[in-house]
mmCIF file of N, CA and C in Angstrom:
data_model
loop_
_atom_site.group_PDB
_atom_site.id
_atom_site.type_symbol
_atom_site.label_atom_id
_atom_site.label_comp_id
_atom_site.label_asym_id
_atom_site.label_seq_id
_atom_site.Cartn_x
_atom_site.Cartn_y
_atom_site.Cartn_z
ATOM 1 N N MET V 1 -37.185 -2.499 52.503
ATOM 2 C CA MET V 1 -38.282 -1.560 52.465
ATOM 3 C C MET V 1 -39.150 -1.838 51.252
ATOM 4 N N SER V 2 -40.414 -1.741 51.436
ATOM 5 C CA SER V 2 -41.328 -1.930 50.314
ATOM 6 C C SER V 2 -41.738 -0.570 49.761
ATOM 7 N N ASN V 3 -42.149 -0.566 48.550
ATOM 8 C CA ASN V 3 -42.549 0.668 47.880
ATOM 9 C C ASN V 3 -44.066 0.803 47.821
ATOM 10 N N LYS V 4 -44.743 0.423 48.874
ATOM 11 C CA LYS V 4 -46.204 0.532 48.911
ATOM 12 C C LYS V 4 -46.603 1.993 49.091
ATOM 13 N N GLN V 5 -47.624 2.367 48.379
ATOM 14 C CA GLN V 5 -48.134 3.722 48.532
ATOM 15 C C GLN V 5 -49.059 3.778 49.741
ATOM 16 N N MET V 6 -48.969 4.864 50.466
ATOM 17 C CA MET V 6 -49.865 5.073 51.594
ATOM 18 C C MET V 6 -51.178 5.646 51.062
ATOM 19 N N LEU V 7 -52.260 4.982 51.378
ATOM 20 C CA LEU V 7 -53.564 5.452 50.945
ATOM 21 C C LEU V 7 -54.146 6.386 51.998
ATOM 22 N N ALA V 8 -54.632 7.525 51.554
ATOM 23 C CA ALA V 8 -55.276 8.463 52.468
ATOM 24 C C ALA V 8 -56.680 7.953 52.774
ATOM 25 N N GLN V 9 -57.005 7.919 54.055
ATOM 26 C CA GLN V 9 -58.321 7.427 54.449
ATOM 27 C C GLN V 9 -59.357 8.512 54.195
ATOM 28 N N LYS V 10 -60.412 8.160 53.503
ATOM 29 C CA LYS V 10 -61.485 9.096 53.203
ATOM 30 C C LYS V 10 -62.655 8.824 54.143
ATOM 31 N N ASP V 11 -63.077 9.866 54.862
ATOM 32 C CA ASP V 11 -64.216 9.718 55.769
ATOM 33 C C ASP V 11 -65.508 9.656 54.960
ATOM 34 N N THR V 12 -66.403 8.782 55.397
ATOM 35 C CA THR V 12 -67.687 8.665 54.705
ATOM 36 C C THR V 12 -68.607 9.804 55.124
ATOM 37 N N SER V 13 -69.575 10.090 54.292
ATOM 38 C CA SER V 13 -70.510 11.170 54.608
ATOM 39 C C SER V 13 -71.374 10.820 55.817
ATOM 40 N N ALA V 14 -71.654 9.537 56.025
ATOM 41 C CA ALA V 14 -72.430 9.122 57.200
ATOM 42 C C ALA V 14 -71.652 9.391 58.482
ATOM 43 N N TRP V 15 -70.358 9.145 58.459
ATOM 44 C CA TRP V 15 -69.537 9.384 59.651
ATOM 45 C C TRP V 15 -69.444 10.870 59.949
ATOM 46 N N ILE V 16 -69.263 11.680 58.911
ATOM 47 C CA ILE V 16 -69.192 13.132 59.095
ATOM 48 C C ILE V 16 -70.510 13.659 59.651
ATOM 49 N N LEU V 17 -71.630 13.155 59.142
ATOM 50 C CA LEU V 17 -72.942 13.556 59.651
ATOM 51 C C LEU V 17 -73.097 13.187 61.119
ATOM 52 N N GLN V 18 -72.674 11.996 61.493
ATOM 53 C CA GLN V 18 -72.784 11.564 62.884
ATOM 54 C C GLN V 18 -71.935 12.437 63.800
ATOM 55 N N VAL V 19 -70.747 12.787 63.364
ATOM 56 C CA VAL V 19 -69.867 13.635 64.174
ATOM 57 C C VAL V 19 -70.494 15.004 64.388
ATOM 58 N N TRP V 20 -70.985 15.623 63.324
ATOM 59 C CA TRP V 20 -71.591 16.939 63.452
ATOM 60 C C TRP V 20 -72.861 16.907 64.301
ATOM 61 N N LEU V 21 -73.705 15.907 64.099
ATOM 62 C CA LEU V 21 -74.940 15.825 64.884
ATOM 63 C C LEU V 21 -74.662 15.608 66.366
ATOM 64 N N SER V 22 -73.699 14.758 66.682
ATOM 65 C CA SER V 22 -73.386 14.524 68.090
ATOM 66 C C SER V 22 -72.761 15.761 68.725
ATOM 67 N N PHE V 23 -71.942 16.489 67.978
ATOM 68 C CA PHE V 23 -71.347 17.721 68.490
ATOM 69 C C PHE V 23 -72.418 18.772 68.757
ATOM 70 N N ILE V 24 -73.314 18.961 67.801
ATOM 71 C CA ILE V 24 -74.386 19.947 67.959
ATOM 72 C C ILE V 24 -75.316 19.560 69.101
ATOM 73 N N LEU V 25 -75.639 18.282 69.213
ATOM 74 C CA LEU V 25 -76.505 17.818 70.295
ATOM 75 C C LEU V 25 -75.853 18.039 71.659
ATOM 76 N N ALA V 26 -74.583 17.730 71.775
ATOM 77 C CA ALA V 26 -73.890 17.886 73.054
ATOM 78 C C ALA V 26 -73.802 19.349 73.472
ATOM 79 N N VAL V 27 -73.442 20.216 72.552
ATOM 80 C CA VAL V 27 -73.317 21.637 72.885
ATOM 81 C C VAL V 27 -74.681 22.245 73.194
ATOM 82 N N SER V 28 -75.691 21.911 72.408
ATOM 83 C CA SER V 28 -77.005 22.515 72.637
ATOM 84 C C SER V 28 -77.650 22.033 73.930
ATOM 85 N N THR V 29 -77.528 20.752 74.255
ATOM 86 C CA THR V 29 -78.116 20.284 75.511
ATOM 87 C C THR V 29 -77.376 20.852 76.718
ATOM 88 N N THR V 30 -76.074 21.033 76.602
ATOM 89 C CA THR V 30 -75.332 21.665 77.690
ATOM 90 C C THR V 30 -75.749 23.119 77.851
ATOM 91 N N ALA V 31 -75.938 23.822 76.748
ATOM 92 C CA ALA V 31 -76.367 25.219 76.811
ATOM 93 C C ALA V 31 -77.770 25.344 77.408
ATOM 94 N N VAL V 32 -78.674 24.457 77.033
ATOM 95 C CA VAL V 32 -80.027 24.476 77.610
ATOM 96 C C VAL V 32 -79.962 24.158 79.100
ATOM 97 N N GLY V 33 -79.117 23.217 79.472
ATOM 98 C CA GLY V 33 -78.944 22.893 80.886
ATOM 99 C C GLY V 33 -78.439 24.076 81.687
ATOM 100 N N ILE V 34 -77.504 24.818 81.115
ATOM 101 C CA ILE V 34 -76.995 26.014 81.792
ATOM 102 C C ILE V 34 -78.101 27.062 81.904
ATOM 103 N N ALA V 35 -78.897 27.214 80.860
ATOM 104 C CA ALA V 35 -79.970 28.217 80.876
ATOM 105 C C ALA V 35 -81.014 27.917 81.950
ATOM 106 N N TYR V 36 -81.259 26.649 82.231
ATOM 107 C CA TYR V 36 -82.277 26.266 83.210
ATOM 108 C C TYR V 36 -81.722 26.025 84.613
ATOM 109 N N LEU V 37 -80.450 26.320 84.835
ATOM 110 C CA LEU V 37 -79.899 26.163 86.184
ATOM 111 C C LEU V 37 -80.599 27.122 87.145
ATOM 112 N N PRO V 38 -80.929 26.662 88.335
ATOM 113 C CA PRO V 38 -81.584 27.549 89.302
ATOM 114 C C PRO V 38 -80.559 28.355 90.108
ATOM 115 N N VAL V 39 -79.776 29.163 89.401
ATOM 116 C CA VAL V 39 -78.736 29.974 90.041
ATOM 117 C C VAL V 39 -78.829 31.396 89.506
ATOM 118 N N ASP V 40 -78.018 32.281 90.090
ATOM 119 C CA ASP V 40 -77.983 33.667 89.636
ATOM 120 C C ASP V 40 -77.447 33.758 88.212
ATOM 121 N N ILE V 41 -77.738 34.901 87.577
ATOM 122 C CA ILE V 41 -77.354 35.094 86.182
ATOM 123 C C ILE V 41 -75.836 35.105 86.004
ATOM 124 N N TRP V 42 -75.094 35.605 87.006
ATOM 125 C CA TRP V 42 -73.640 35.649 86.847
ATOM 126 C C TRP V 42 -73.050 34.240 86.846
ATOM 127 N N VAL V 43 -73.675 33.306 87.564
ATOM 128 C CA VAL V 43 -73.204 31.920 87.551
ATOM 129 C C VAL V 43 -73.487 31.291 86.184
ATOM 130 N N LYS V 44 -74.654 31.586 85.635
ATOM 131 C CA LYS V 44 -74.970 31.090 84.292
ATOM 132 C C LYS V 44 -73.989 31.651 83.262
ATOM 133 N N GLY V 45 -73.655 32.920 83.405
ATOM 134 C CA GLY V 45 -72.680 33.533 82.503
ATOM 135 C C GLY V 45 -71.316 32.894 82.626
ATOM 136 N N PHE V 46 -70.911 32.606 83.852
ATOM 137 C CA PHE V 46 -69.623 31.951 84.091
ATOM 138 C C PHE V 46 -69.607 30.558 83.467
ATOM 139 N N MET V 47 -70.693 29.814 83.652
ATOM 140 C CA MET V 47 -70.782 28.479 83.061
ATOM 141 C C MET V 47 -70.823 28.558 81.532
ATOM 142 N N GLY V 48 -71.530 29.540 81.003
ATOM 143 C CA GLY V 48 -71.583 29.726 79.554
ATOM 144 C C GLY V 48 -70.227 30.065 78.965
ATOM 145 N N MET V 49 -69.462 30.902 79.679
ATOM 146 C CA MET V 49 -68.104 31.211 79.212
ATOM 147 C C MET V 49 -67.229 29.971 79.265
ATOM 148 N N GLY V 50 -67.403 29.158 80.296
ATOM 149 C CA GLY V 50 -66.651 27.908 80.374
ATOM 150 C C GLY V 50 -66.984 26.979 79.220
ATOM 151 N N LEU V 51 -68.268 26.902 78.874
ATOM 152 C CA LEU V 51 -68.676 26.088 77.724
ATOM 153 C C LEU V 51 -68.073 26.632 76.434
ATOM 154 N N THR V 52 -68.112 27.949 76.274
ATOM 155 C CA THR V 52 -67.563 28.567 75.065
ATOM 156 C C THR V 52 -66.077 28.284 74.918
ATOM 157 N N PHE V 53 -65.319 28.451 75.993
ATOM 158 C CA PHE V 53 -63.879 28.209 75.918
ATOM 159 C C PHE V 53 -63.561 26.727 75.766
ATOM 160 N N SER V 54 -64.386 25.872 76.342
ATOM 161 C CA SER V 54 -64.171 24.426 76.164
ATOM 162 C C SER V 54 -64.388 24.007 74.714
ATOM 163 N N VAL V 55 -65.432 24.540 74.107
ATOM 164 C CA VAL V 55 -65.702 24.215 72.705
ATOM 165 C C VAL V 55 -64.630 24.828 71.806
ATOM 166 N N GLY V 56 -64.226 26.037 72.126
ATOM 167 C CA GLY V 56 -63.214 26.706 71.310
ATOM 168 C C GLY V 56 -61.850 26.052 71.361
ATOM 169 N N SER V 57 -61.548 25.400 72.452
ATOM 170 C CA SER V 57 -60.226 24.779 72.582
ATOM 171 C C SER V 57 -60.181 23.369 72.020
ATOM 172 N N SER V 58 -61.334 22.834 71.660
ATOM 173 C CA SER V 58 -61.333 21.453 71.146
ATOM 174 C C SER V 58 -61.343 21.381 69.644
#
């Protein structure tokens, strides 16, 4: 066995920015898509709840 220290990987600020921007873009475009669906309001609400629970579980 070697006595090498495990180095903790540090995420760069550019990577963190990309992750947050892609997450915000994906959620917002999905929400806008749900808002513009040509269906009844209860279907939009159902889809919105599905989006909320999907985001909350990830």
